[in-house]
Amino acid sequence: MTYSQLDRPVQFLKGVGPKRADAFGRLGIVTARDLLYHVPRRYDDASTVEPIGRLEVGMDATAIGRVRSKGVIPTRKGLRIFQAVLEDETGMITVAWPGQPWLDRKIREGDTLLVTGPVRFFHGRQMQPREVTVVSRGEEPTEPSGRIYVTYPASEDLPQWVLRAVFDRNMDALLAWADDDEYVTREGLARRLPSLSQALTWIHRPERIEQAEQGRRRLAFDELFFLQLVQAQARRAATELDPGIEHVRTNELIRPLHAALPFELTGAQTRVLREIYADMQSPARMSRLLQGDVGSGKTVVALFAMLLAAEGGHQAALMAPTEILAEQHARRMGELLAPLGVDVALVTGSLSASARRAALEGLASGATRLVVGTHALIQEGVVFRSLGLVVVDEQHRFGVRQRMALLERKDVRPDVLAMSATPIPRSLAMALYGDLDLSVLDELPPGRTPVETELRGRDEREAVYDLVRSEVAAGRQAYVVYPLVGESEKVDLLAATDEYERLKTDIFPDRRVGLLHGQFAAATKDQVMRAFLAGEIDVLVTTTVIEVGIDVANASVMVIEHAERFGLAQLHQLRGRVGRGESRGYCVLIADVGQGAFERLEIFRKTTDGFEVARADLRIRGQGDLFGSQQHGKDPVLRFADLMADEDLLVEAQREARALTAADPELAKPENARILAQLRGRYRERIEMYGVG
Ligand code: ADP
Ligand code: MG
């Protein structure tokens, strides 16, 4: 790695001794580069800063002035008030902080303060600040470059004025060194963005607030670019390093399935299938994520892809997260394929020894062309004659690791299609799964009646029970879901169990009420789910364990208690459990609605579009929460990028990263040395994980 002044410890900067270096360390600032990237948290435009002479009673204003005098004043009621007189060229004003005498130790005569708050009348004009920052101390007060005052994230032992003083003394050098990190060539990446040193200049010393935003976008692009670059390299490792299978399409199976289907494919299904076929027929290995809302028809898409693999003489496997789902897939696929005379084998953990032996023989000999199963499919001892395609249903349930385990097997290089019914905004999907290509089913088959969603208070439970009664009387079934945040939350568990007793004895005494929660043994869970599927239970009291793993067309009511405690995406998954059959589905949210919760649940009530729900979820919860599980190390992967606002940058970053990876996979060319160095600096852990770079 080329050596840069930016790699030196902050202690070598002007005005930083060992003590301050320690204080910087506690803020996470170790090197000069860390300091350069310590960006302001707030910008105040001087045109919105009021000259002190013009402050009037009744205003709520921001002012900047120098402390002329100060002191603590006791009042008769025993309240101690810290007061200071601030002045600028236009005048003076008294500024008061009732009940904060300790400020006397923080603020000195001669300090320059930035204050925001109301101006009141009290022996003349007096400002009572909500916010105060010491922007400079001693020396000359800092003149803002141009007209913008910046405020940095500070700490107890590194107050604003110290940070500013250190920046002021070192800014020119820091900004000059920023060129060492520039990896963008003029004609190359990001033509529309400022250079790194320009961006950092604008961020630290903007002349207009828009410049700070333009600077942020450059740093955001850098983050997204390097994230996409790691993923582009992982994608290359998964798809290109070893050749994949070039599937051959004969239409021998695909055409008869088209003819036999009881419905027309939607436009989205047709489009997505084109994408999948193109991948499978190319020599590169497919690594694709298929996103589609519950009921968008992913299974049929998977089936066609599996037939393409089979036509060309290979085998195809579909992996489901639970045994019941695997059985359901196998049965449905078997029905659709019956006219074609093609069988679907089933491999789960509960096969008898002899059934298992027979199934494995079919896979090893190649007699079995299509197989559906659980993770039992990827265990030791399962050998395929020629596995050409793996479809992973509800891929998020398996986690990255199992997906990897499947891919790491050296004997097989199948194409991979991961499917997810958790719609997430395209930008988040690209950021999280940039190593995969993305296909989206954004259209539901026609003729669906959308699930009707209602929001009810606790005192309206009787009406909800009436709905359940009338649906059950009509021969349908209902879920009542309680929150269960973690397996160990005994309180929640009690709630479901207690409520089960109450519903069974007091509310629906003449109906069959069942209980299912996450702490049941696997076999018991399975038993209860099967009973519900068989219609032997009318009302199932349960937790989020049913989020995936059960598909009961006859269930028409989903009651969710404490709905305010669920995320919107989770509510959407639960709602997807009903309305799958002929009859109308109902989703009733019972909630204690404080104001915030009410708005959130209203958004959910009004839309049945999973992608819209997901965007709202991202907006409300913020990307940190959603992105959190993917983060490595202490620093957030995305400090500057905002996945909602910067989608255009993300698209460009992915395009550039993939183009670069295609042109110089190892980043071995001399002109890419800086990119390689930065990639290593930013993503050491991930690079180790993927073994690239
Ligand atoms: P999901 O995307 O949730 O896995 P499924 O594949 O289970 O959805 O499809 C839901 C239902 O819609 C199934 O009964 C399936 O047969 C049906 N279906 C799929 N595609 C179409 C279509 N194009 N037109 C009508 N019904 C369809
Ligand atoms: Mg499905």
JSON list of C-alpha atoms and ligand atoms in Angstrom, two decimals, residues 298-299 329 393-394 419 580, ligand 2:
[
{"chain": "A", "resi": 298, "resn": "LYS", "atom": "CA", "xyz": [-42.61, -17.55, -7.78]},
{"chain": "A", "resi": 299, "resn": "THR", "atom": "CA", "xyz": [-43.14, -21.30, -7.65]},
{"chain": "A", "resi": 329, "resn": "HIS", "atom": "CA", "xyz": [-44.05, -27.57, -3.24]},
{"chain": "A", "resi": 393, "resn": "ASP", "atom": "CA", "xyz": [-37.06, -20.73, -1.51]},
{"chain": "A", "resi": 394, "resn": "GLU", "atom": "CA", "xyz": [-37.40, -18.07, 1.21]},
{"chain": "A", "resi": 419, "resn": "MET", "atom": "CA", "xyz": [-36.22, -16.60, -3.99]},
{"chain": "A", "resi": 580, "resn": "ARG", "atom": "CA", "xyz": [-54.55, -17.39, -0.61]},
{"chain": "B", "resi": 2, "resn": "MG", "atom": "MG", "xyz": [-43.68, -19.47, -2.37]}
]
